[in-house]
XYZ file of C-alpha atoms in Angstrom:
329
model
C 0.000 0.000 0.000
C 2.863 2.368 0.778
C 4.248 1.961 -2.751
C 0.807 2.649 -4.212
C 0.418 5.856 -2.218
C 3.942 6.967 -3.053
C 3.173 6.388 -6.719
C 0.144 8.611 -6.487
C 2.210 11.222 -4.677
C 4.692 11.412 -7.524
C 1.918 11.551 -10.104
C -0.116 14.187 -8.305
C 2.928 16.354 -7.712
C 3.303 17.153 -11.426
C 0.305 19.488 -11.637
C -0.483 22.737 -9.884
C -2.635 22.092 -6.816
C -3.899 25.622 -6.299
C -7.558 25.679 -7.355
C -8.248 27.567 -10.593
C -11.473 28.144 -12.510
C -11.865 25.916 -15.546
C -14.693 24.761 -17.780
C -15.497 21.193 -16.812
C -15.028 18.348 -19.213
C -17.316 16.016 -17.312
C -19.552 13.453 -18.962
C -21.083 10.160 -17.993
C -23.878 7.640 -18.030
C -26.591 6.866 -15.484
C -27.454 3.265 -14.681
C -31.028 4.100 -13.619
C -33.174 4.644 -16.721
C -35.803 6.593 -14.742
C -33.396 9.389 -13.792
C -34.152 12.660 -15.592
C -31.554 15.036 -14.176
C -28.042 14.916 -12.746
C -27.072 17.646 -10.282
C -23.604 19.098 -9.773
C -23.064 20.163 -6.164
C -20.447 22.262 -4.411
C -19.005 20.997 -1.108
C -18.568 23.274 1.885
C -18.616 22.587 5.625
C -19.897 18.999 5.313
C -22.748 20.175 3.090
C -23.463 20.166 -0.631
C -25.182 22.999 -2.520
C -26.476 22.504 -6.064
C -24.717 24.782 -8.568
C -25.875 23.262 -11.880
C -28.033 20.526 -13.379
C -28.289 18.807 -16.750
C -30.991 16.684 -18.313
C -30.181 13.028 -18.938
C -30.608 12.064 -22.600
C -30.581 8.410 -23.583
C -28.784 7.621 -20.338
C -26.026 10.192 -20.939
C -25.166 13.512 -19.313
C -22.480 16.166 -19.723
C -21.340 19.212 -17.717
C -19.294 22.136 -19.026
C -19.813 24.316 -15.942
C -17.023 26.709 -14.998
C -15.805 25.682 -11.539
C -12.685 25.761 -9.407
C -10.508 22.669 -9.786
C -9.032 20.556 -8.331
C -11.695 20.395 -5.613
C -14.339 18.117 -4.132
C -17.828 18.228 -5.624
C -20.895 16.037 -5.569
C -22.878 14.343 -8.339
C -26.442 13.409 -7.494
C -29.763 12.407 -9.028
C -31.622 13.585 -5.908
C -30.651 16.756 -4.064
C -32.279 15.521 -0.855
C -29.801 12.657 -0.402
C -26.035 12.350 -0.128
C -24.260 12.552 -3.523
C -21.319 10.764 -5.075
C -18.195 12.450 -3.714
C -16.013 13.322 -6.697
C -12.737 15.229 -6.994
C -12.926 17.195 -10.224
C -9.917 18.330 -12.204
C -9.424 20.361 -15.367
C -8.780 17.241 -17.460
C -11.622 15.192 -19.049
C -13.484 12.989 -16.546
C -15.951 10.206 -17.262
C -18.427 8.865 -14.713
C -20.575 5.759 -14.654
C -23.170 6.948 -12.156
C -24.985 4.244 -10.214
C -27.398 5.827 -7.695
C -28.176 2.639 -5.748
C -26.583 2.024 -2.349
C -25.225 5.555 -1.993
C -23.437 5.458 -5.354
C -21.030 2.753 -4.163
C -20.981 1.054 -7.571
C -20.206 4.288 -9.447
C -16.951 4.502 -11.403
C -14.912 7.669 -12.008
C -12.174 7.774 -14.652
C -9.740 10.557 -15.469
C -9.252 12.096 -12.003
C -5.970 11.273 -10.275
C -7.292 12.931 -7.103
C -10.337 10.662 -7.159
C -8.087 7.618 -7.548
C -6.122 8.647 -4.476
C -9.333 9.347 -2.549
C -10.646 5.862 -3.344
C -7.334 4.364 -2.227
C -7.517 6.348 1.019
C -11.037 5.073 1.735
C -9.961 1.465 1.241
C -6.868 1.751 3.432
C -7.247 0.480 6.989
C -5.630 2.211 9.970
C -4.568 5.309 8.070
C -1.871 7.382 9.745
C -2.803 10.872 8.635
C 0.691 12.344 9.038
C 2.154 9.539 6.949
C -0.550 9.930 4.308
C 0.103 13.667 4.004
C 3.875 13.165 3.914
C 3.447 10.761 0.996
C 0.964 13.045 -0.789
C 1.878 16.616 0.255
C 0.642 18.324 -2.942
C -2.663 16.498 -3.275
C -5.954 18.263 -2.582
C -7.069 14.945 -1.080
C -4.569 15.272 1.775
C -5.948 18.685 2.702
C -9.533 17.494 2.378
C -9.252 14.371 4.553
C -7.346 16.322 7.222
C -10.178 18.865 7.211
C -13.102 16.453 6.908
C -12.029 13.232 8.623
C -9.363 14.235 11.144
C -10.073 17.737 12.458
C -12.306 16.392 15.236
C -9.875 13.618 16.217
C -6.758 15.755 16.639
C -5.644 18.354 19.150
C -4.993 21.919 17.922
C -1.266 21.188 18.078
C -1.650 18.040 15.969
C -3.764 19.864 13.391
C -1.083 22.549 13.088
C 1.654 19.930 12.742
C -0.217 18.208 9.913
C -0.957 21.475 8.124
C 2.806 22.102 8.087
C 3.271 18.831 6.190
C 1.142 20.070 3.309
C 2.859 21.656 0.319
C 2.903 25.460 0.202
C 0.577 25.340 -2.836
C -2.183 24.110 -0.503
C -1.719 26.598 2.318
C -4.297 29.089 1.028
C -7.080 26.764 -0.100
C -10.410 26.804 1.736
C -9.893 23.538 3.637
C -6.602 24.678 5.120
C -7.797 28.212 5.888
C -10.725 26.798 7.841
C -8.436 24.388 9.692
C -6.247 27.299 10.771
C -9.334 29.164 11.986
C -10.441 26.036 13.846
C -7.091 25.820 15.651
C -7.550 29.371 16.922
C -11.057 28.557 18.151
C -10.008 25.317 19.868
C -7.057 27.011 21.576
C -9.588 29.229 23.314
C -11.692 26.262 24.396
C -9.128 24.322 26.416
C -10.037 22.939 29.828
C -9.635 25.749 32.347
C -10.668 28.514 29.959
C -13.940 30.417 29.963
C -16.658 28.990 27.736
C -17.971 31.527 25.203
C -21.426 32.870 25.920
C -24.169 32.701 23.290
C -27.859 33.349 22.774
C -30.063 31.170 20.559
C -33.767 30.451 20.200
C -35.650 27.611 21.862
C -38.374 25.627 20.022
C -40.891 28.370 20.820
C -38.686 31.000 19.233
C -37.684 32.562 22.537
C -34.034 33.626 22.965
C -32.046 31.680 25.548
C -28.698 32.927 26.878
C -26.216 30.308 28.070
C -24.892 32.358 30.979
C -28.444 32.829 32.286
C -28.649 29.047 32.625
C -25.453 28.243 34.516
C -27.143 26.378 37.331
C -24.427 24.259 38.886
C -22.402 22.297 36.341
C -23.813 22.714 32.840
C -23.353 20.371 29.898
C -23.303 22.280 26.601
C -24.427 19.401 24.415
C -24.319 19.317 20.603
C -26.605 16.832 18.837
C -29.228 16.464 16.071
C -32.278 14.296 15.493
C -30.691 12.929 12.287
C -27.506 11.863 14.130
C -27.583 8.138 14.922
C -24.728 8.187 17.463
C -26.424 11.146 19.207
C -29.705 9.295 19.554
C -27.833 6.259 20.856
C -26.087 8.409 23.491
C -29.245 10.241 24.592
C -30.461 7.547 27.051
C -27.155 7.884 28.927
C -27.580 11.667 29.133
C -31.178 11.224 30.293
C -29.995 8.865 33.052
C -27.294 11.336 34.142
C -29.789 14.190 34.190
C -32.247 12.223 36.323
C -29.545 11.239 38.803
C -27.692 14.534 39.118
C -30.061 17.360 38.169
C -31.240 17.916 41.754
C -27.609 17.878 42.900
C -26.430 20.656 40.577
C -26.360 19.359 36.996
C -27.944 21.251 34.104
C -27.983 20.827 30.319
C -28.235 23.294 27.452
C -28.537 21.355 24.195
C -27.747 22.805 20.773
C -29.241 20.985 17.801
C -27.719 20.928 14.320
C -31.078 20.048 12.818
C -32.421 21.581 9.613
C -36.157 21.174 10.186
C -37.947 22.304 13.329
C -40.456 19.437 13.249
C -37.662 16.843 13.263
C -35.863 18.640 16.079
C -38.973 18.867 18.275
C -39.925 15.251 17.582
C -36.424 14.100 18.544
C -36.683 15.990 21.842
C -40.038 14.408 22.593
C -39.174 10.880 21.458
C -35.962 10.761 23.520
C -37.498 12.435 26.600
C -34.940 15.242 26.662
C -36.449 17.406 29.392
C -33.841 20.172 29.552
C -33.165 23.454 27.730
C -32.925 23.255 23.943
C -31.851 25.806 21.318
C -31.082 25.797 17.607
C -30.776 28.118 14.624
C -31.686 25.184 12.339
C -28.659 25.826 10.127
C -27.243 22.266 10.101
C -23.418 22.431 10.000
C -23.623 26.211 9.597
C -24.832 26.461 13.198
C -23.358 29.624 14.681
C -22.994 28.044 18.134
C -21.299 24.939 16.717
C -18.781 27.178 14.949
C -18.265 29.190 18.131
C -17.363 25.965 19.958
C -15.285 24.425 17.165
C -17.661 21.474 16.799
C -16.731 19.309 13.799
C -18.511 16.106 14.841
C -21.521 15.158 16.960
C -22.337 14.063 19.568
C -19.991 16.501 21.262
C -20.129 18.435 24.506
C -18.437 20.753 26.970
C -18.968 20.563 30.729
C -18.654 23.978 32.376
C -18.761 25.045 36.026
C -21.049 27.686 37.607
C -18.585 30.428 36.640
C -18.487 29.355 33.002
C -15.082 27.663 33.133
C -14.628 24.547 30.997
C -13.870 21.520 33.193
C -14.177 18.673 30.654
C -14.932 17.949 26.995
C -16.675 15.176 25.066
C -17.910 13.120 28.009
C -19.863 10.076 26.847
C -21.189 6.889 28.374
C -19.935 5.989 31.833
C -17.367 8.794 31.724
C -20.136 11.393 31.992
C -21.646 9.632 34.992
C -18.335 9.200 36.797
C -17.233 12.799 36.155
C -20.467 14.193 37.529
C -20.270 11.947 40.559
C -16.729 13.168 41.254
C -17.639 16.838 40.851
C -20.852 16.658 42.851
C -19.853 14.111 45.480
C -19.780 16.734 48.218
C -23.437 17.411 47.487
C -24.465 13.778 47.339
C-alpha cells in the first residue's frame, strides 16, 4: 500500500494544486433509466449545494460548468440525499453513475485525485501524518485532514499536519478553515472560559447560556438525524435524572435543519432540559463558536463558566459528575 500511495504522490505532484477556474469536461452515463436530471453540487462545511443541473438524454449527461478545480464536488440524481463524492480536475473525466446504495458502484475515470481518494477510503488504519507526507501536494490530503481528522486531533496536531502540506495548498479553503479552527479550539481548552451565546428555543424565545449556569452545565451538541447522538441520549437522560437535583444542568444545541424533526427528537428521547437551535445544520453559529466538527460533542462547564471537561460520553459522563458533585451527594 505504501508503494501505491507513493506512486500517487509522484503523479499528483506534477500538476499545480492551487484551485483555478476551468470549464469542466465532465460526462457520464446513469445506470437508472428513470433518472431525468443529474445535479452538480459544491461541497462546503460537510454540506453540498447545487450549482448546476443537466438533463439526462438516452442515459447520458455532460457538464461544461465553470468551476474551481481541483476540488471536491458532488454528483447526485436527488438533491435531498447524499451525492457521489467526486474530486474534479481540469482534465476530461468520465463517470458511470450508479445511484443505488449511496453510489457505491459508481466509477470515475480521469481524475488522479479521485483515484487517491478511493485508495484512502480502502486503506485500513490510516496514519494521517504519513498519508500527508506521501501526498503533500494532493488536494485529497488537505480534504481528509479537514473532513475526517479535524475532530480527532488536538490543535497542536492539526497545526503539525498542516505544516506537512505543500505550500501550494496553504491558502485553499480547507486549510484556511483548519487554521481558523485551531484558533477557536485554543480558546476552548479545559480551564478557559466557555464563550457565551444566545439562541432560540423551540418556541422561538431567545435563551442565553450564561443565564442558565445552574451548577455544572453540559453544553451538548446533537441532532435528530444523528444516529450516534440518539444512541447516546439515554445515557444523558440517566445522568440528568440522577444529578439534576444535585447541581447538573444541560443546554442542548441541535444541528437540525427542520424544526419538526428537532422537536420530535426531543419528545421521542425524553430530553427534558433546555434546547436551542438556529436550524442551520453544519452552519450552526454556536457549533462554529465551539469548534464542533462532529456530533455528539459536549463541553462541561462550572457555575462560573469555566470549561472543566470535553466530550464526556457513556460511563465517563456519569463518573465525572459523581466526582464533581460528590460533596453534594
